[in-house]
């Protein structure tokens, strides 16, 4: 039994109609993710063929390939945001190290999703680009709010807090890229993690030295 046949068996397995529909929807998402090519170059027919359904059946689950791509963005980003948010609310020890550990863990578990994000962030599907940008903005907004609760940052302006948060989000995306490039090489991953922690600490140190308008200094 080949891989495609196994997928068909899984999709057609027992359960309620709603459960079967959900399995087919997830199979379409997985097929698009596993294609390892840009969404713009991936056809609906290729995805449905991989799942084993007729092309017209696709529209029972998504209105377009663009909508499928937006859902893939949400699959990748929402769990990451939730985990990072929870870690900031309940810090245990080194907050930076804890955040990097979460990022490393998520990239290890969901590598294809993060490859998709990096590939489509500047891809040719506008709705997916906008979805990724919106998720990163939301990540930055949540981080900025949490930074404002730290001692010494409470009197910072929202603009300055957001600037620091955006620097951290940019560093996180660079960390994701580095982790995907080194793959499963243990020594290389250790180096990436060490550099990642250093980058985030450098941003924090820079923020500590920053004299924003809220602190009453001039630039």
mmCIF file of C-alpha atoms in Angstrom, residues 11-191:
data_model
loop_
_atom_site.group_PDB
_atom_site.id
_atom_site.type_symbol
_atom_site.label_atom_id
_atom_site.label_comp_id
_atom_site.label_asym_id
_atom_site.label_seq_id
_atom_site.Cartn_x
_atom_site.Cartn_y
_atom_site.Cartn_z
ATOM 1 C CA UNK A 11 -9.490 10.352 5.018
ATOM 2 C CA UNK A 12 -12.247 7.808 4.332
ATOM 3 C CA UNK A 13 -12.015 6.151 7.758
ATOM 4 C CA UNK A 14 -15.029 5.924 10.056
ATOM 5 C CA UNK A 15 -16.526 8.611 12.227
ATOM 6 C CA UNK A 16 -19.223 11.213 11.809
ATOM 7 C CA UNK A 17 -19.631 13.191 8.620
ATOM 8 C CA UNK A 18 -18.167 16.240 10.342
ATOM 9 C CA UNK A 19 -15.136 14.231 11.499
ATOM 10 C CA UNK A 20 -14.531 12.910 7.979
ATOM 11 C CA UNK A 21 -14.864 16.420 6.595
ATOM 12 C CA UNK A 22 -12.339 17.724 9.123
ATOM 13 C CA UNK A 23 -9.884 14.946 8.220
ATOM 14 C CA UNK A 24 -10.179 15.806 4.528
ATOM 15 C CA UNK A 25 -9.680 19.495 5.272
ATOM 16 C CA UNK A 26 -6.564 18.718 7.295
ATOM 17 C CA UNK A 27 -5.308 16.383 4.556
ATOM 18 C CA UNK A 28 -5.577 19.243 2.051
ATOM 19 C CA UNK A 29 -3.577 21.506 4.356
ATOM 20 C CA UNK A 30 -0.945 18.801 4.873
ATOM 21 C CA UNK A 31 -0.717 18.126 1.142
ATOM 22 C CA UNK A 32 -0.108 21.805 0.373
ATOM 23 C CA UNK A 33 2.460 22.013 3.151
ATOM 24 C CA UNK A 34 4.255 18.879 1.979
ATOM 25 C CA UNK A 35 4.523 20.126 -1.587
ATOM 26 C CA UNK A 36 7.604 22.169 -0.619
ATOM 27 C CA UNK A 37 7.016 24.717 -3.338
ATOM 28 C CA UNK A 38 5.614 28.214 -3.417
ATOM 29 C CA UNK A 39 1.873 28.480 -3.007
ATOM 30 C CA UNK A 40 1.627 30.547 -6.176
ATOM 31 C CA UNK A 41 3.094 27.690 -8.215
ATOM 32 C CA UNK A 42 1.002 24.978 -6.556
ATOM 33 C CA UNK A 43 -2.235 24.112 -8.302
ATOM 34 C CA UNK A 44 -5.487 23.091 -6.698
ATOM 35 C CA UNK A 45 -5.477 19.995 -8.903
ATOM 36 C CA UNK A 46 -2.091 18.898 -7.517
ATOM 37 C CA UNK A 47 -3.312 19.206 -3.945
ATOM 38 C CA UNK A 48 -6.570 17.346 -4.493
ATOM 39 C CA UNK A 49 -4.797 14.608 -6.435
ATOM 40 C CA UNK A 50 -2.461 14.083 -3.493
ATOM 41 C CA UNK A 51 -5.417 13.746 -1.123
ATOM 42 C CA UNK A 52 -7.415 11.632 -3.571
ATOM 43 C CA UNK A 53 -10.491 13.789 -4.087
ATOM 44 C CA UNK A 54 -11.877 15.433 -7.197
ATOM 45 C CA UNK A 55 -10.924 19.096 -7.685
ATOM 46 C CA UNK A 56 -14.509 20.312 -7.228
ATOM 47 C CA UNK A 57 -14.576 18.730 -3.742
ATOM 48 C CA UNK A 58 -11.872 21.193 -2.692
ATOM 49 C CA UNK A 59 -14.484 23.947 -2.502
ATOM 50 C CA UNK A 60 -16.349 22.139 0.262
ATOM 51 C CA UNK A 61 -13.402 23.055 2.486
ATOM 52 C CA UNK A 62 -11.816 26.238 1.111
ATOM 53 C CA UNK A 63 -12.954 28.971 -1.224
ATOM 54 C CA UNK A 64 -9.515 29.156 -2.842
ATOM 55 C CA UNK A 65 -5.880 28.143 -2.512
ATOM 56 C CA UNK A 66 -5.297 31.585 -1.017
ATOM 57 C CA UNK A 67 -7.660 30.790 1.856
ATOM 58 C CA UNK A 68 -5.879 27.469 2.416
ATOM 59 C CA UNK A 69 -2.580 29.360 2.597
ATOM 60 C CA UNK A 70 -3.941 31.795 5.172
ATOM 61 C CA UNK A 71 -5.025 28.878 7.348
ATOM 62 C CA UNK A 72 -1.519 27.408 7.133
ATOM 63 C CA UNK A 73 -0.194 30.723 8.444
ATOM 64 C CA UNK A 74 -2.594 30.515 11.380
ATOM 65 C CA UNK A 75 -1.620 26.889 12.062
ATOM 66 C CA UNK A 76 1.998 27.947 12.407
ATOM 67 C CA UNK A 77 1.711 31.243 14.252
ATOM 68 C CA UNK A 78 -1.156 30.919 16.709
ATOM 69 C CA UNK A 79 0.307 28.080 18.812
ATOM 70 C CA UNK A 80 3.683 29.852 18.869
ATOM 71 C CA UNK A 81 2.126 33.125 20.017
ATOM 72 C CA UNK A 82 0.109 31.336 22.680
ATOM 73 C CA UNK A 83 3.147 29.498 24.066
ATOM 74 C CA UNK A 84 5.317 32.610 24.131
ATOM 75 C CA UNK A 85 2.517 34.604 25.744
ATOM 76 C CA UNK A 86 2.045 31.965 28.424
ATOM 77 C CA UNK A 87 5.796 31.836 29.074
ATOM 78 C CA UNK A 88 5.914 35.613 29.595
ATOM 79 C CA UNK A 89 2.972 35.501 31.982
ATOM 80 C CA UNK A 90 4.507 32.742 34.065
ATOM 81 C CA UNK A 91 8.284 33.253 33.808
ATOM 82 C CA UNK A 92 10.433 30.551 35.374
ATOM 83 C CA UNK A 93 14.073 31.552 35.550
ATOM 84 C CA UNK A 94 15.655 33.145 32.486
ATOM 85 C CA UNK A 95 12.866 34.582 30.311
ATOM 86 C CA UNK A 96 15.082 34.934 27.243
ATOM 87 C CA UNK A 97 16.386 31.381 27.460
ATOM 88 C CA UNK A 98 12.850 30.119 28.008
ATOM 89 C CA UNK A 99 11.573 31.963 24.925
ATOM 90 C CA UNK A 100 14.407 30.637 22.777
ATOM 91 C CA UNK A 101 13.714 27.102 24.038
ATOM 92 C CA UNK A 102 10.063 27.459 23.010
ATOM 93 C CA UNK A 103 11.070 28.715 19.576
ATOM 94 C CA UNK A 104 13.556 25.864 19.087
ATOM 95 C CA UNK A 105 10.961 23.329 20.196
ATOM 96 C CA UNK A 106 8.268 24.679 17.876
ATOM 97 C CA UNK A 107 10.591 24.818 14.865
ATOM 98 C CA UNK A 108 11.679 21.246 15.597
ATOM 99 C CA UNK A 109 8.085 20.032 15.737
ATOM 100 C CA UNK A 110 6.674 22.135 12.919
ATOM 101 C CA UNK A 111 9.574 22.703 10.534
ATOM 102 C CA UNK A 112 7.439 22.573 7.358
ATOM 103 C CA UNK A 113 5.114 25.260 8.714
ATOM 104 C CA UNK A 114 8.004 27.605 9.441
ATOM 105 C CA UNK A 115 9.559 26.940 6.034
ATOM 106 C CA UNK A 116 6.204 27.892 4.570
ATOM 107 C CA UNK A 117 6.158 31.132 6.577
ATOM 108 C CA UNK A 118 9.646 32.133 5.517
ATOM 109 C CA UNK A 119 8.981 31.233 1.879
ATOM 110 C CA UNK A 120 5.603 32.961 1.637
ATOM 111 C CA UNK A 121 6.473 36.015 3.735
ATOM 112 C CA UNK A 122 7.732 37.627 0.532
ATOM 113 C CA UNK A 123 5.878 35.326 -1.858
ATOM 114 C CA UNK A 124 3.484 36.030 -4.705
ATOM 115 C CA UNK A 125 0.185 35.502 -2.875
ATOM 116 C CA UNK A 126 -0.880 38.881 -1.419
ATOM 117 C CA UNK A 127 -3.457 37.516 1.040
ATOM 118 C CA UNK A 128 -0.908 35.133 2.543
ATOM 119 C CA UNK A 129 1.745 37.864 2.754
ATOM 120 C CA UNK A 130 -0.776 40.055 4.571
ATOM 121 C CA UNK A 131 -1.716 37.215 6.933
ATOM 122 C CA UNK A 132 1.930 36.619 7.862
ATOM 123 C CA UNK A 133 2.537 40.342 8.350
ATOM 124 C CA UNK A 134 -0.582 40.594 10.516
ATOM 125 C CA UNK A 135 0.497 37.661 12.693
ATOM 126 C CA UNK A 136 3.970 39.159 13.169
ATOM 127 C CA UNK A 137 2.450 42.541 14.040
ATOM 128 C CA UNK A 138 0.211 40.844 16.582
ATOM 129 C CA UNK A 139 3.196 39.015 18.047
ATOM 130 C CA UNK A 140 5.001 42.357 18.339
ATOM 131 C CA UNK A 141 1.959 44.063 19.907
ATOM 132 C CA UNK A 142 1.583 41.357 22.546
ATOM 133 C CA UNK A 143 5.282 41.476 23.331
ATOM 134 C CA UNK A 144 5.249 45.269 23.605
ATOM 135 C CA UNK A 145 2.413 45.118 26.147
ATOM 136 C CA UNK A 146 4.320 42.589 28.238
ATOM 137 C CA UNK A 147 7.540 44.615 28.037
ATOM 138 C CA UNK A 148 5.658 47.562 29.476
ATOM 139 C CA UNK A 149 5.134 45.575 32.676
ATOM 140 C CA UNK A 150 8.864 45.181 33.309
ATOM 141 C CA UNK A 151 10.543 47.391 35.942
ATOM 142 C CA UNK A 152 12.128 50.415 34.297
ATOM 143 C CA UNK A 153 9.931 50.213 31.186
ATOM 144 C CA UNK A 154 6.573 51.168 32.679
ATOM 145 C CA UNK A 155 7.033 54.845 31.749
ATOM 146 C CA UNK A 156 8.105 54.117 28.190
ATOM 147 C CA UNK A 157 5.904 55.306 25.364
ATOM 148 C CA UNK A 158 3.926 52.728 23.377
ATOM 149 C CA UNK A 159 6.006 53.690 20.343
ATOM 150 C CA UNK A 160 9.317 52.913 22.058
ATOM 151 C CA UNK A 161 8.026 49.644 23.497
ATOM 152 C CA UNK A 162 6.812 48.607 20.079
ATOM 153 C CA UNK A 163 10.176 49.467 18.552
ATOM 154 C CA UNK A 164 11.940 47.150 20.999
ATOM 155 C CA UNK A 165 9.344 44.418 20.484
ATOM 156 C CA UNK A 166 9.693 44.615 16.706
ATOM 157 C CA UNK A 167 13.468 44.205 17.020
ATOM 158 C CA UNK A 168 12.868 41.044 19.055
ATOM 159 C CA UNK A 169 10.377 39.663 16.532
ATOM 160 C CA UNK A 170 12.851 40.316 13.722
ATOM 161 C CA UNK A 171 15.529 38.467 15.700
ATOM 162 C CA UNK A 172 13.149 35.545 16.219
ATOM 163 C CA UNK A 173 12.556 35.235 12.478
ATOM 164 C CA UNK A 174 16.321 35.221 11.931
ATOM 165 C CA UNK A 175 16.617 32.481 14.564
ATOM 166 C CA UNK A 176 13.973 30.406 12.772
ATOM 167 C CA UNK A 177 15.888 30.769 9.502
ATOM 168 C CA UNK A 178 19.137 29.679 11.142
ATOM 169 C CA UNK A 179 17.497 26.681 12.836
ATOM 170 C CA UNK A 180 15.999 25.471 9.565
ATOM 171 C CA UNK A 181 19.327 25.863 7.780
ATOM 172 C CA UNK A 182 21.302 23.747 10.283
ATOM 173 C CA UNK A 183 18.659 21.039 10.497
ATOM 174 C CA UNK A 184 19.381 18.275 13.001
ATOM 175 C CA UNK A 185 23.125 18.839 13.403
ATOM 176 C CA UNK A 186 23.497 18.998 17.224
ATOM 177 C CA UNK A 187 26.643 21.137 17.374
ATOM 178 C CA UNK A 188 25.277 23.623 14.864
ATOM 179 C CA UNK A 189 21.986 23.862 16.737
ATOM 180 C CA UNK A 190 23.813 24.552 19.998
ATOM 181 C CA UNK A 191 25.678 27.374 18.257
#
